[in-house]
mmCIF file of N, CA and C in Angstrom:
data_model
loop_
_atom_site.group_PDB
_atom_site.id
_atom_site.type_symbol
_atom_site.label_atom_id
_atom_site.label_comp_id
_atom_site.label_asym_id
_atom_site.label_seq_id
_atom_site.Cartn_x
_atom_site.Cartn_y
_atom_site.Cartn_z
ATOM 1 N N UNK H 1 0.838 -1.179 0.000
ATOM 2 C CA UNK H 1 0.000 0.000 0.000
ATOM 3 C C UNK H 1 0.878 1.236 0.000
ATOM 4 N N UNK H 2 0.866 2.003 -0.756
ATOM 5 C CA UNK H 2 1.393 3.538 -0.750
ATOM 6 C C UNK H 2 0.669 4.626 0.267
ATOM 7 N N UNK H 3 1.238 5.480 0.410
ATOM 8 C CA UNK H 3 0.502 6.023 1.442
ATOM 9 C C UNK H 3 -0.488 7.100 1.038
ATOM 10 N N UNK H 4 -0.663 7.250 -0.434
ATOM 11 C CA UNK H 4 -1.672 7.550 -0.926
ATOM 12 C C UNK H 4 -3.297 6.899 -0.222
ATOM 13 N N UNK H 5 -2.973 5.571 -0.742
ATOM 14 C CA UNK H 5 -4.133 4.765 -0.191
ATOM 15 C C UNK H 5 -4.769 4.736 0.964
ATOM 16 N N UNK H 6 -3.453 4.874 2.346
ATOM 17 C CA UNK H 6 -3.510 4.584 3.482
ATOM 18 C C UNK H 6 -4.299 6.056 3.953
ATOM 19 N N UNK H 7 -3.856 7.137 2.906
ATOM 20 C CA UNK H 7 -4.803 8.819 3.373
ATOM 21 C C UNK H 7 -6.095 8.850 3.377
ATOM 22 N N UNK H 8 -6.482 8.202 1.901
ATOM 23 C CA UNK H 8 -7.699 7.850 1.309
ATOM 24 C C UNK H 8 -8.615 7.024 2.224
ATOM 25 N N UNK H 9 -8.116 6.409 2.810
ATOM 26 C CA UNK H 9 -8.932 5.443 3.633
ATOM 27 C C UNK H 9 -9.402 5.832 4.966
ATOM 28 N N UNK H 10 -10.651 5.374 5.069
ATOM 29 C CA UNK H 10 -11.084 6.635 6.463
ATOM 30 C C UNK H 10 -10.974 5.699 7.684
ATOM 31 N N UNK H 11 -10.960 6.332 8.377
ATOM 32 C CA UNK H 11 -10.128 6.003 9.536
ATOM 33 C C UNK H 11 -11.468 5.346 10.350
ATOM 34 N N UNK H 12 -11.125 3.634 10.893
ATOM 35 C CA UNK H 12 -12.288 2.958 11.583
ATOM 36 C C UNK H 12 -12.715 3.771 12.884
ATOM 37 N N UNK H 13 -14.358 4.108 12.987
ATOM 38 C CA UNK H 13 -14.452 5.030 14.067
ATOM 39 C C UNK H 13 -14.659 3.833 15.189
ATOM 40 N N UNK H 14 -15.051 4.651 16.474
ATOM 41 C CA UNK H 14 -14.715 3.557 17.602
ATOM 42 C C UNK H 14 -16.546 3.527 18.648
ATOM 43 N N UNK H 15 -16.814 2.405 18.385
ATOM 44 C CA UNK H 15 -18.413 3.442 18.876
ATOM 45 C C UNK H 15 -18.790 2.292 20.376
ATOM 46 N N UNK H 16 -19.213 3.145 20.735
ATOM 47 C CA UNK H 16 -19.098 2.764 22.710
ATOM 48 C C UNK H 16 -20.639 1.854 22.837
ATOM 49 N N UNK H 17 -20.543 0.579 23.391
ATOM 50 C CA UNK H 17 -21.969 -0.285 23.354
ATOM 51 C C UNK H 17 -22.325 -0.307 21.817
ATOM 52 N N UNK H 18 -21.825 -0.146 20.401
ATOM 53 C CA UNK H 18 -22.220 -0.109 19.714
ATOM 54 C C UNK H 18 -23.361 0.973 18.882
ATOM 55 N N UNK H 19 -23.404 2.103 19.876
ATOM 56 C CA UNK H 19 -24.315 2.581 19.603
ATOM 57 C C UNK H 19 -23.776 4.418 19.204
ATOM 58 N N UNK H 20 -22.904 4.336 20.713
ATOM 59 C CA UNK H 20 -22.182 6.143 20.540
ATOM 60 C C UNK H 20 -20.669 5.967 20.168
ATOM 61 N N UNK H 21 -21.017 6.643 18.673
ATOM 62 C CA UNK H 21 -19.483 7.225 17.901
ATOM 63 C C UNK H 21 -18.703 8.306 18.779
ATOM 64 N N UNK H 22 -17.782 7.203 19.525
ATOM 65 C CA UNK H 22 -16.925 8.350 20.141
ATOM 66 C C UNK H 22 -16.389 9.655 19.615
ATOM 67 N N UNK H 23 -15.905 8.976 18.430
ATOM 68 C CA UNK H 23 -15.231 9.518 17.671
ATOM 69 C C UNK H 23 -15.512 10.906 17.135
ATOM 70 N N UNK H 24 -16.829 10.855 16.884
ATOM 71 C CA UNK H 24 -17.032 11.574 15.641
ATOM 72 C C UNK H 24 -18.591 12.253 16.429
ATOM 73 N N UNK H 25 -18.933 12.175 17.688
ATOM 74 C CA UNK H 25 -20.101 12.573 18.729
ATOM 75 C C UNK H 25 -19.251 14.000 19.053
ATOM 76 N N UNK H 26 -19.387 14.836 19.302
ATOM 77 C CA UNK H 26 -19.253 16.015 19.924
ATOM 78 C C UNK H 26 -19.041 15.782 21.561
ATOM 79 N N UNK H 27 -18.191 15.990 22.368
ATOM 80 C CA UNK H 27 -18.244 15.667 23.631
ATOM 81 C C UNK H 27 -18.685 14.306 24.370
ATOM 82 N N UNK H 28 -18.621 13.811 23.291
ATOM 83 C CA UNK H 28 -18.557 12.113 23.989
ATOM 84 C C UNK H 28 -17.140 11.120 24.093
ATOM 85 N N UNK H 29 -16.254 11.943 23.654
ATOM 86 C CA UNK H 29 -14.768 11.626 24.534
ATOM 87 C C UNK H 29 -14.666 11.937 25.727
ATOM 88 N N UNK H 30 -14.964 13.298 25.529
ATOM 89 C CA UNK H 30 -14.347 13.946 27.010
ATOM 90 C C UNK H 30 -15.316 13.461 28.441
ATOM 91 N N UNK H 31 -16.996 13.656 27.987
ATOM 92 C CA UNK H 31 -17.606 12.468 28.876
ATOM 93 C C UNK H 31 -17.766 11.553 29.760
ATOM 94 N N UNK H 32 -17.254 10.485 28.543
ATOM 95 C CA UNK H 32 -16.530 8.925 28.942
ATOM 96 C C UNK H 32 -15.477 8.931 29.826
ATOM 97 N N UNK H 33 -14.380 10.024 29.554
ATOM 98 C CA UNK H 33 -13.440 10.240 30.115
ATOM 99 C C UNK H 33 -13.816 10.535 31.638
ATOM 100 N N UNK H 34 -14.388 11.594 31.916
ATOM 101 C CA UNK H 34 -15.270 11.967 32.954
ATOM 102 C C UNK H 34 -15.590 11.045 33.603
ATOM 103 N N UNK H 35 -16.463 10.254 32.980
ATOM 104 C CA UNK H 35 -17.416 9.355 33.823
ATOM 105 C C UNK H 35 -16.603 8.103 34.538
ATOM 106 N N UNK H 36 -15.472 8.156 33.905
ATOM 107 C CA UNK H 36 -14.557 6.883 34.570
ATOM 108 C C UNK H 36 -13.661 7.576 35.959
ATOM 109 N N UNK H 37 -13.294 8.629 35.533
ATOM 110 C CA UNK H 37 -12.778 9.307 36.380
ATOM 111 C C UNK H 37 -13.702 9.178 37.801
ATOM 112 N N UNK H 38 -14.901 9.549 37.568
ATOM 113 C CA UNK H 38 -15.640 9.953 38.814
ATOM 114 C C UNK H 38 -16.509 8.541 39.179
ATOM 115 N N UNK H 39 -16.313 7.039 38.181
ATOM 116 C CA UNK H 39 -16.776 6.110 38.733
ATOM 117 C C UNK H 39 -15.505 5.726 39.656
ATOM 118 N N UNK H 40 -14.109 6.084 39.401
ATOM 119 C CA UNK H 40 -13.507 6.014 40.297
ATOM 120 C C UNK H 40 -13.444 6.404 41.609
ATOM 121 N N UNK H 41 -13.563 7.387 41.480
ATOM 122 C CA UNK H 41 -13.578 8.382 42.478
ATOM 123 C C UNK H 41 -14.674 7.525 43.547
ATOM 124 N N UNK H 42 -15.835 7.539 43.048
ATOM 125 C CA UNK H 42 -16.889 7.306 43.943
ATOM 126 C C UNK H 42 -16.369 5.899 44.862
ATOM 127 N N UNK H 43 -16.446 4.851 44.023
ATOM 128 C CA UNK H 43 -16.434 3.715 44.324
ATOM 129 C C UNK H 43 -14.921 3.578 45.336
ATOM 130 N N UNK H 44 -13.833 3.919 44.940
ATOM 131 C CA UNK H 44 -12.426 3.980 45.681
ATOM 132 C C UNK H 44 -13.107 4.398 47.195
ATOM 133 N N UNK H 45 -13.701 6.068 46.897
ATOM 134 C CA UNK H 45 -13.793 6.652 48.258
ATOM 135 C C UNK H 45 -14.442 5.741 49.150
ATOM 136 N N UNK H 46 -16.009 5.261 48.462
ATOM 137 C CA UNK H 46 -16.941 4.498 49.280
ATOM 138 C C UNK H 46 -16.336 2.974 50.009
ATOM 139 N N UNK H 47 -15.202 2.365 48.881
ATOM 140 C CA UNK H 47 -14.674 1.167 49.754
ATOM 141 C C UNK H 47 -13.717 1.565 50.526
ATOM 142 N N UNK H 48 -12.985 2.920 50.720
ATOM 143 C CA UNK H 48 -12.516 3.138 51.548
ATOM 144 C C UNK H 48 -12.874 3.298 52.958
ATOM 145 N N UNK H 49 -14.166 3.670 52.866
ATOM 146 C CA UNK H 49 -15.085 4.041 54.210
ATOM 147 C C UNK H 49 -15.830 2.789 54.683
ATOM 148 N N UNK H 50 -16.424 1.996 53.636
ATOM 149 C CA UNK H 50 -17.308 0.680 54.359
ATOM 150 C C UNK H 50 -16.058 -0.414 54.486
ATOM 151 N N UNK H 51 -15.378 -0.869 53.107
ATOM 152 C CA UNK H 51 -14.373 -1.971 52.942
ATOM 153 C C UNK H 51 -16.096 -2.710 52.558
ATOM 154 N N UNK H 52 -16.611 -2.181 52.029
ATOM 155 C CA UNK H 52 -17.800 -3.856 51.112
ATOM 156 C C UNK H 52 -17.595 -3.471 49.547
ATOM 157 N N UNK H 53 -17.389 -4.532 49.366
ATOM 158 C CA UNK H 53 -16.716 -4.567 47.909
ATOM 159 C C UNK H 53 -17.768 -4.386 46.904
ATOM 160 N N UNK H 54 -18.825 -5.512 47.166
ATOM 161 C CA UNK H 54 -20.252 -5.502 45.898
ATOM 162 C C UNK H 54 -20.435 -4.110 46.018
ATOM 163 N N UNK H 55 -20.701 -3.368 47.280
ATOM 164 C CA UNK H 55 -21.858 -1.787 47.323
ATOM 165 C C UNK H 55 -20.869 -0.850 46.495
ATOM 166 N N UNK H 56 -19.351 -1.024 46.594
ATOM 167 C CA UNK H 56 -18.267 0.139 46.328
ATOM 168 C C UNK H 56 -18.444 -0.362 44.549
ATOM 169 N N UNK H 57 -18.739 -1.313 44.346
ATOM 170 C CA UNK H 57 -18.948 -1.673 42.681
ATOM 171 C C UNK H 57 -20.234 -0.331 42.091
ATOM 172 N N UNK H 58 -21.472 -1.085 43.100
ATOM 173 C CA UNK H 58 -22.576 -0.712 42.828
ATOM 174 C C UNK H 58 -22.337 1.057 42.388
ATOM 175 N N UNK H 59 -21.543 1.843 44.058
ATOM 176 C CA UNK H 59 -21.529 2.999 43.739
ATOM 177 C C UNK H 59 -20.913 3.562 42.661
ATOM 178 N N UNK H 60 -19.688 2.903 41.984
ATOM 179 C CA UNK H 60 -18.687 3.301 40.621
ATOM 180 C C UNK H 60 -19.554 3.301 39.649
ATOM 181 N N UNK H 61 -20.486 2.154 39.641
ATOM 182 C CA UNK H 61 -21.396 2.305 38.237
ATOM 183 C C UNK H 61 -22.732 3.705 38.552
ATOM 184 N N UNK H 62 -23.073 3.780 39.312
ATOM 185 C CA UNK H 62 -23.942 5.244 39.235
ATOM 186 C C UNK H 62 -23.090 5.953 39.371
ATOM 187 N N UNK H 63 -21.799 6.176 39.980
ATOM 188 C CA UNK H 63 -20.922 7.527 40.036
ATOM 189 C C UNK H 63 -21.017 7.629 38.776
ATOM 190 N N UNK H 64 -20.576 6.809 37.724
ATOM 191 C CA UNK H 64 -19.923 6.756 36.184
ATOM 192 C C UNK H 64 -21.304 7.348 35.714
ATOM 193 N N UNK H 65 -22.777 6.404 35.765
ATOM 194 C CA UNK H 65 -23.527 7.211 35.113
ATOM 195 C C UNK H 65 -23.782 8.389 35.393
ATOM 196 N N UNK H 66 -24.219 9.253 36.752
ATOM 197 C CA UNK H 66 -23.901 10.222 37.396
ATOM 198 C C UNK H 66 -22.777 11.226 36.311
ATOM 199 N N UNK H 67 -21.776 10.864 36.457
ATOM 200 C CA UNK H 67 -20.719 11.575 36.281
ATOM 201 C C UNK H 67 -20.898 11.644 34.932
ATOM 202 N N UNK H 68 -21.244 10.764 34.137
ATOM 203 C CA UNK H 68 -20.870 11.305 32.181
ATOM 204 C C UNK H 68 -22.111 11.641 31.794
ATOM 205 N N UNK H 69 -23.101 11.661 32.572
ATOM 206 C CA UNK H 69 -24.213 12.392 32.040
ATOM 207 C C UNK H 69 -24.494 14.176 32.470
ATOM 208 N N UNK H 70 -23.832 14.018 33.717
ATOM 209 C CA UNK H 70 -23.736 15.736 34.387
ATOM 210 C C UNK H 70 -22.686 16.683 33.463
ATOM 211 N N UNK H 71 -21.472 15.419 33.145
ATOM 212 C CA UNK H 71 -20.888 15.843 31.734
ATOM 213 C C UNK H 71 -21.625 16.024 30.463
ATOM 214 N N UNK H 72 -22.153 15.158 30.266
ATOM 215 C CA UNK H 72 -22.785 15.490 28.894
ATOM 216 C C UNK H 72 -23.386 16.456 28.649
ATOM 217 N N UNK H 73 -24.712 16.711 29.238
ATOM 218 C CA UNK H 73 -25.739 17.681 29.560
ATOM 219 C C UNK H 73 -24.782 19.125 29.185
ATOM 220 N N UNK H 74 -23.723 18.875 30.738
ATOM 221 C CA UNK H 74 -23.023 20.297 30.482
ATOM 222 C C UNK H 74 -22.255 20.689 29.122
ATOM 223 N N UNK H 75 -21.655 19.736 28.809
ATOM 224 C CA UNK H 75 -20.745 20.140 27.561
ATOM 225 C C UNK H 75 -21.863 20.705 26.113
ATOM 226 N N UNK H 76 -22.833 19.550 26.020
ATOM 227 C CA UNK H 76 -23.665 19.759 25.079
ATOM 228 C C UNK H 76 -24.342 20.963 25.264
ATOM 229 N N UNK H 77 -25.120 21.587 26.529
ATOM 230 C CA UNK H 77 -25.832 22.919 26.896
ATOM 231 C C UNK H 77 -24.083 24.528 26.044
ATOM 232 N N UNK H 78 -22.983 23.934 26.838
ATOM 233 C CA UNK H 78 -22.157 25.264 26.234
ATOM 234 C C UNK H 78 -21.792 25.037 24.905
ATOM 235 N N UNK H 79 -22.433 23.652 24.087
ATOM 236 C CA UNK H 79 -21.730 23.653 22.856
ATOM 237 C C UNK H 79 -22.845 24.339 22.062
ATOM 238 N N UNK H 80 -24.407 24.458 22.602
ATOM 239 C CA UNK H 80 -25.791 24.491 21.900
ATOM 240 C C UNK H 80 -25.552 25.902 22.110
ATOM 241 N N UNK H 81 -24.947 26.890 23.072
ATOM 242 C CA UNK H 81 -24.944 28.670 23.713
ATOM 243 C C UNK H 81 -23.744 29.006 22.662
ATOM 244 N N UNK H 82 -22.680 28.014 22.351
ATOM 245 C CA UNK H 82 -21.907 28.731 21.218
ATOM 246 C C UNK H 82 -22.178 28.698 20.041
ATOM 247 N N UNK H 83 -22.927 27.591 19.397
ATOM 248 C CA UNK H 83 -23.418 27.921 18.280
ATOM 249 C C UNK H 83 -24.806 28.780 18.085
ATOM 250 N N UNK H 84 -25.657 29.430 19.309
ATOM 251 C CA UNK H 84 -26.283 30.554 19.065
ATOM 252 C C UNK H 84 -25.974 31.925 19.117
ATOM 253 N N UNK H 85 -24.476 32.128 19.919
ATOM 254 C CA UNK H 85 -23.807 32.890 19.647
ATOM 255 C C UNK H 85 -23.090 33.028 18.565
ATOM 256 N N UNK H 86 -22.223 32.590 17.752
ATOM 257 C CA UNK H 86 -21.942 32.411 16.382
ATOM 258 C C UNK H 86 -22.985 32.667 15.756
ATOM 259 N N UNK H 87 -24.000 31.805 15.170
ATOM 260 C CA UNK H 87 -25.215 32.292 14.529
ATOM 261 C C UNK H 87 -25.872 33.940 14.723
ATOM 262 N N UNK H 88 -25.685 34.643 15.572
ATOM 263 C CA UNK H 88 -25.756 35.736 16.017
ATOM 264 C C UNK H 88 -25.021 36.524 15.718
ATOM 265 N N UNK H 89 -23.759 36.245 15.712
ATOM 266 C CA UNK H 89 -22.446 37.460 15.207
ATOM 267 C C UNK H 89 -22.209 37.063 13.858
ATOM 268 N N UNK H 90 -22.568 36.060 13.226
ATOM 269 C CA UNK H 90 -22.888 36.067 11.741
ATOM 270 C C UNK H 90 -24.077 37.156 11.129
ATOM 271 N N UNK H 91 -24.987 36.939 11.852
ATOM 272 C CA UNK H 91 -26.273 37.946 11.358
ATOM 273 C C UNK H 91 -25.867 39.080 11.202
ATOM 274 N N UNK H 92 -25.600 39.521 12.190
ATOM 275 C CA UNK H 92 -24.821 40.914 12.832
ATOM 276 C C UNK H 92 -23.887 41.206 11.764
ATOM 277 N N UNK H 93 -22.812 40.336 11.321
ATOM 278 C CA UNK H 93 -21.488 41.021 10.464
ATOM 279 C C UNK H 93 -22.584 41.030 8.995
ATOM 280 N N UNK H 94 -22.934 39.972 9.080
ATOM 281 C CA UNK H 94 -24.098 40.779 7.463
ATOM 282 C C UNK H 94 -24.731 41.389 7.340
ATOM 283 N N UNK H 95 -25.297 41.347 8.506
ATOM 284 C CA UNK H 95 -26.075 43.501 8.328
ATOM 285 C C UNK H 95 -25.236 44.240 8.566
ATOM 286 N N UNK H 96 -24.196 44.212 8.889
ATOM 287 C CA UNK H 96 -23.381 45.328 8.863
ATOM 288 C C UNK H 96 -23.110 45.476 7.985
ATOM 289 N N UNK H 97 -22.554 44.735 7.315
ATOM 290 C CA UNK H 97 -22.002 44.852 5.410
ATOM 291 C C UNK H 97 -22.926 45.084 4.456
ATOM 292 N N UNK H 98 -24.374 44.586 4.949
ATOM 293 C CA UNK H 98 -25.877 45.003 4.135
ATOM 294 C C UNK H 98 -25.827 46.583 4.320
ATOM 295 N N UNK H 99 -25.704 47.057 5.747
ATOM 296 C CA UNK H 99 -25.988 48.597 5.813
ATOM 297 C C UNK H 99 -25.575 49.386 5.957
ATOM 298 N N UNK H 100 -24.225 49.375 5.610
ATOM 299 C CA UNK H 100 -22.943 49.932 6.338
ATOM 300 C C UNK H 100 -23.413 51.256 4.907
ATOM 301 N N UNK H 101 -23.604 52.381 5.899
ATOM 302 C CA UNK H 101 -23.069 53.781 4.915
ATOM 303 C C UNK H 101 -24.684 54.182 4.644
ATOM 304 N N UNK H 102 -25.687 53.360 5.268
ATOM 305 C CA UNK H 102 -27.202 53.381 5.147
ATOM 306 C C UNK H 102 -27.662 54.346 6.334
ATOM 307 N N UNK H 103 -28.588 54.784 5.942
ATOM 308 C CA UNK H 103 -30.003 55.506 6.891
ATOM 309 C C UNK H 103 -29.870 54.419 7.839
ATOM 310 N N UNK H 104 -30.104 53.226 7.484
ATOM 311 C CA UNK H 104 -30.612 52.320 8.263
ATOM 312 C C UNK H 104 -29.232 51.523 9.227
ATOM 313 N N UNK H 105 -28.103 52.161 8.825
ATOM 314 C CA UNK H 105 -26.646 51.815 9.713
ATOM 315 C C UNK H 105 -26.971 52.629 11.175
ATOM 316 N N UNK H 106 -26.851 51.412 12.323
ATOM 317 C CA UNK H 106 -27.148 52.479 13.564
ATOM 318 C C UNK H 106 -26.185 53.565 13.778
ATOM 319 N N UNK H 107 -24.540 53.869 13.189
ATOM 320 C CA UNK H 107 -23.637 54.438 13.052
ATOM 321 C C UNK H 107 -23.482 55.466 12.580
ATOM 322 N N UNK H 108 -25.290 55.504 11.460
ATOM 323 C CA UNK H 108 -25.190 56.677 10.559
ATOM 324 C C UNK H 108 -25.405 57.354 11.086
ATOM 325 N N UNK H 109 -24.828 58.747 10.666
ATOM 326 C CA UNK H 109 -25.782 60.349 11.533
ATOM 327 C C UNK H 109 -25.604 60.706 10.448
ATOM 328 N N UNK H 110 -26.470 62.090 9.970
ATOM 329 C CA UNK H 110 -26.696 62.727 9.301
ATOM 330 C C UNK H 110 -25.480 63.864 9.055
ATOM 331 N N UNK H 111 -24.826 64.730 9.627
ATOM 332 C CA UNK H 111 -23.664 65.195 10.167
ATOM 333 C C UNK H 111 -21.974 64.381 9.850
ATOM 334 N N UNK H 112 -22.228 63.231 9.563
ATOM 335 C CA UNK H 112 -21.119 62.021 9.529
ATOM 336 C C UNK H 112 -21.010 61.577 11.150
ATOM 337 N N UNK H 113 -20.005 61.043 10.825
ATOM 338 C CA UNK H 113 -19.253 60.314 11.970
ATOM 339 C C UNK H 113 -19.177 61.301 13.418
ATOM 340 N N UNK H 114 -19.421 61.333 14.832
ATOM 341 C CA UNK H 114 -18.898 62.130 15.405
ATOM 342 C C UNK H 114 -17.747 62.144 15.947
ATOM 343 N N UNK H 115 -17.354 63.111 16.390
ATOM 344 C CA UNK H 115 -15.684 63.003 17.246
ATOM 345 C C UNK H 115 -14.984 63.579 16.062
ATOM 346 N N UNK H 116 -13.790 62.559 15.503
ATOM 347 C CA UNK H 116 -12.863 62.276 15.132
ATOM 348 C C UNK H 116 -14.212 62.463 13.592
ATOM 349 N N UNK H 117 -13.409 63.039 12.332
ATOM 350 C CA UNK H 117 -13.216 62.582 11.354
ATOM 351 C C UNK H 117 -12.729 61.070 10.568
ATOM 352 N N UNK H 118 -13.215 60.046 10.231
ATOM 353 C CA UNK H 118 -13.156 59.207 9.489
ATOM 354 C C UNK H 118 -13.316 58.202 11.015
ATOM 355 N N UNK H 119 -13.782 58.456 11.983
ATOM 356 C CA UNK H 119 -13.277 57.751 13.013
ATOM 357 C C UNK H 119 -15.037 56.926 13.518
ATOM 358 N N UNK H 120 -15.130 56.084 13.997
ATOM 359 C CA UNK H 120 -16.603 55.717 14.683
ATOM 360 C C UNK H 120 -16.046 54.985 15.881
ATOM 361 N N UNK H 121 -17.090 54.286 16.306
ATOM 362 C CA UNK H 121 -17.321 53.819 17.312
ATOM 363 C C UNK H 121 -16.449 52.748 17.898
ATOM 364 N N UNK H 122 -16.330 52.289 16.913
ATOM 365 C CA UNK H 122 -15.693 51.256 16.915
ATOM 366 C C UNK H 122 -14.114 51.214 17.125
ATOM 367 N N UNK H 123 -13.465 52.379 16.514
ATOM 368 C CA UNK H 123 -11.892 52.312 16.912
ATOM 369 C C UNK H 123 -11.375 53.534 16.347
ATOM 370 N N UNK H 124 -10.054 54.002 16.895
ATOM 371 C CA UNK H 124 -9.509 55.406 16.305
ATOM 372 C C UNK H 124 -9.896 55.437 14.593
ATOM 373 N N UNK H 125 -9.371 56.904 14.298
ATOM 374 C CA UNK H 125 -9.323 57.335 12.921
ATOM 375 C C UNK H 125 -8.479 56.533 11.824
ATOM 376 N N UNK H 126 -8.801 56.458 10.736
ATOM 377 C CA UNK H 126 -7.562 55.577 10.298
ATOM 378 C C UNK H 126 -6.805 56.530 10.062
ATOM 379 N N UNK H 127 -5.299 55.752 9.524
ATOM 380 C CA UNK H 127 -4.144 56.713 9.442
ATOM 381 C C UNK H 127 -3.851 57.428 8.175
ATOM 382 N N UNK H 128 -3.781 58.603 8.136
ATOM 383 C CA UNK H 128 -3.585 59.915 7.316
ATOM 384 C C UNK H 128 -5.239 60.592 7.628
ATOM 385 N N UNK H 129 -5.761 60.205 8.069
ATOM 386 C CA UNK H 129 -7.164 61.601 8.690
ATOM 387 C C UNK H 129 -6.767 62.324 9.785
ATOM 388 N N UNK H 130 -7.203 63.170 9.937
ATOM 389 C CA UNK H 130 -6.675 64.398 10.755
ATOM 390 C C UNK H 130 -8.002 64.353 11.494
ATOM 391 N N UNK H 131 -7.829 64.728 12.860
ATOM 392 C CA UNK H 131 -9.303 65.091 13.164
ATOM 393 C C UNK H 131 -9.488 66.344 13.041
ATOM 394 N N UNK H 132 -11.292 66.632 13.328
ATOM 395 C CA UNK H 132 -11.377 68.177 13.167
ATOM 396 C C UNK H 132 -10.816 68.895 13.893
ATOM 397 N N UNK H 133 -10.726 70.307 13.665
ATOM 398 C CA UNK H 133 -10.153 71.341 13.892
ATOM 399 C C UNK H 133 -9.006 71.612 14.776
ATOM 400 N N UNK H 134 -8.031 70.323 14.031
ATOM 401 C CA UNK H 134 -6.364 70.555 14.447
ATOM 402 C C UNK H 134 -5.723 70.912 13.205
#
């Protein structure tokens, strides 16, 4: 095989119970990851305190579910707030470019720009404008 071939070829994804594409799921690495972490956690602490082995099992497997679902929820809730933010500052930069120099630009005044000559709101004058009356 050349390694042409070996590029071409897509890479086997890895899917958890058969069902969730680690791989290729949005926050279902980091999750999983999570959830082992804190089935540890639970179960270690709890056989540390009783020494009963079945209950310290029992608790690792709800810590784990516990734990990669409080993950999930969370990761998925800030991944669903950034793509409505994005979607939002997209709108925004195209009406700006729709109205930029318009009646309908909130920037416009009738008068021009205030302050500074060539200058708005947004950031100093560009360079070679003078402001007024220097």
């Amino acid at each position: 095989m050349s390694t042409e071939e070996t590029a071409e070829a897509p890479r086997k994804s890895f899917k958890l119970l058969g069902i969730l594409d680690v791989q290729n799921t949005p926050c279902a690495r980091e999750c999983v990851l999570h959830g082992s972490a804190g089935a540890t956690a639970f179960g270690l602490s709890y056989f540390l305190f009783t020494s009963r082995v079945r209950r310290s099992c029992d608790v690792a497997m709800g810590g784990f579910i516990f734990t990669t679902l409080s993950s999930w929820f969370y990761c998925r809730y800030q991944n669903a707030k950034m793509r409505i933010q994005q979607r939002s500052l997209q709108e925004r930069l195209r009406n700006r470019a729709l109205y930029e120099g318009t009646i309908v630009d909130p920037n416009f005044s009738v008068g021009g720009p205030q302050g500074h000559a060539g200058a708005s709101e947004d950031g100093p004058a560009s360079p070679g404008v003078r402001a007024q009356g220097s």
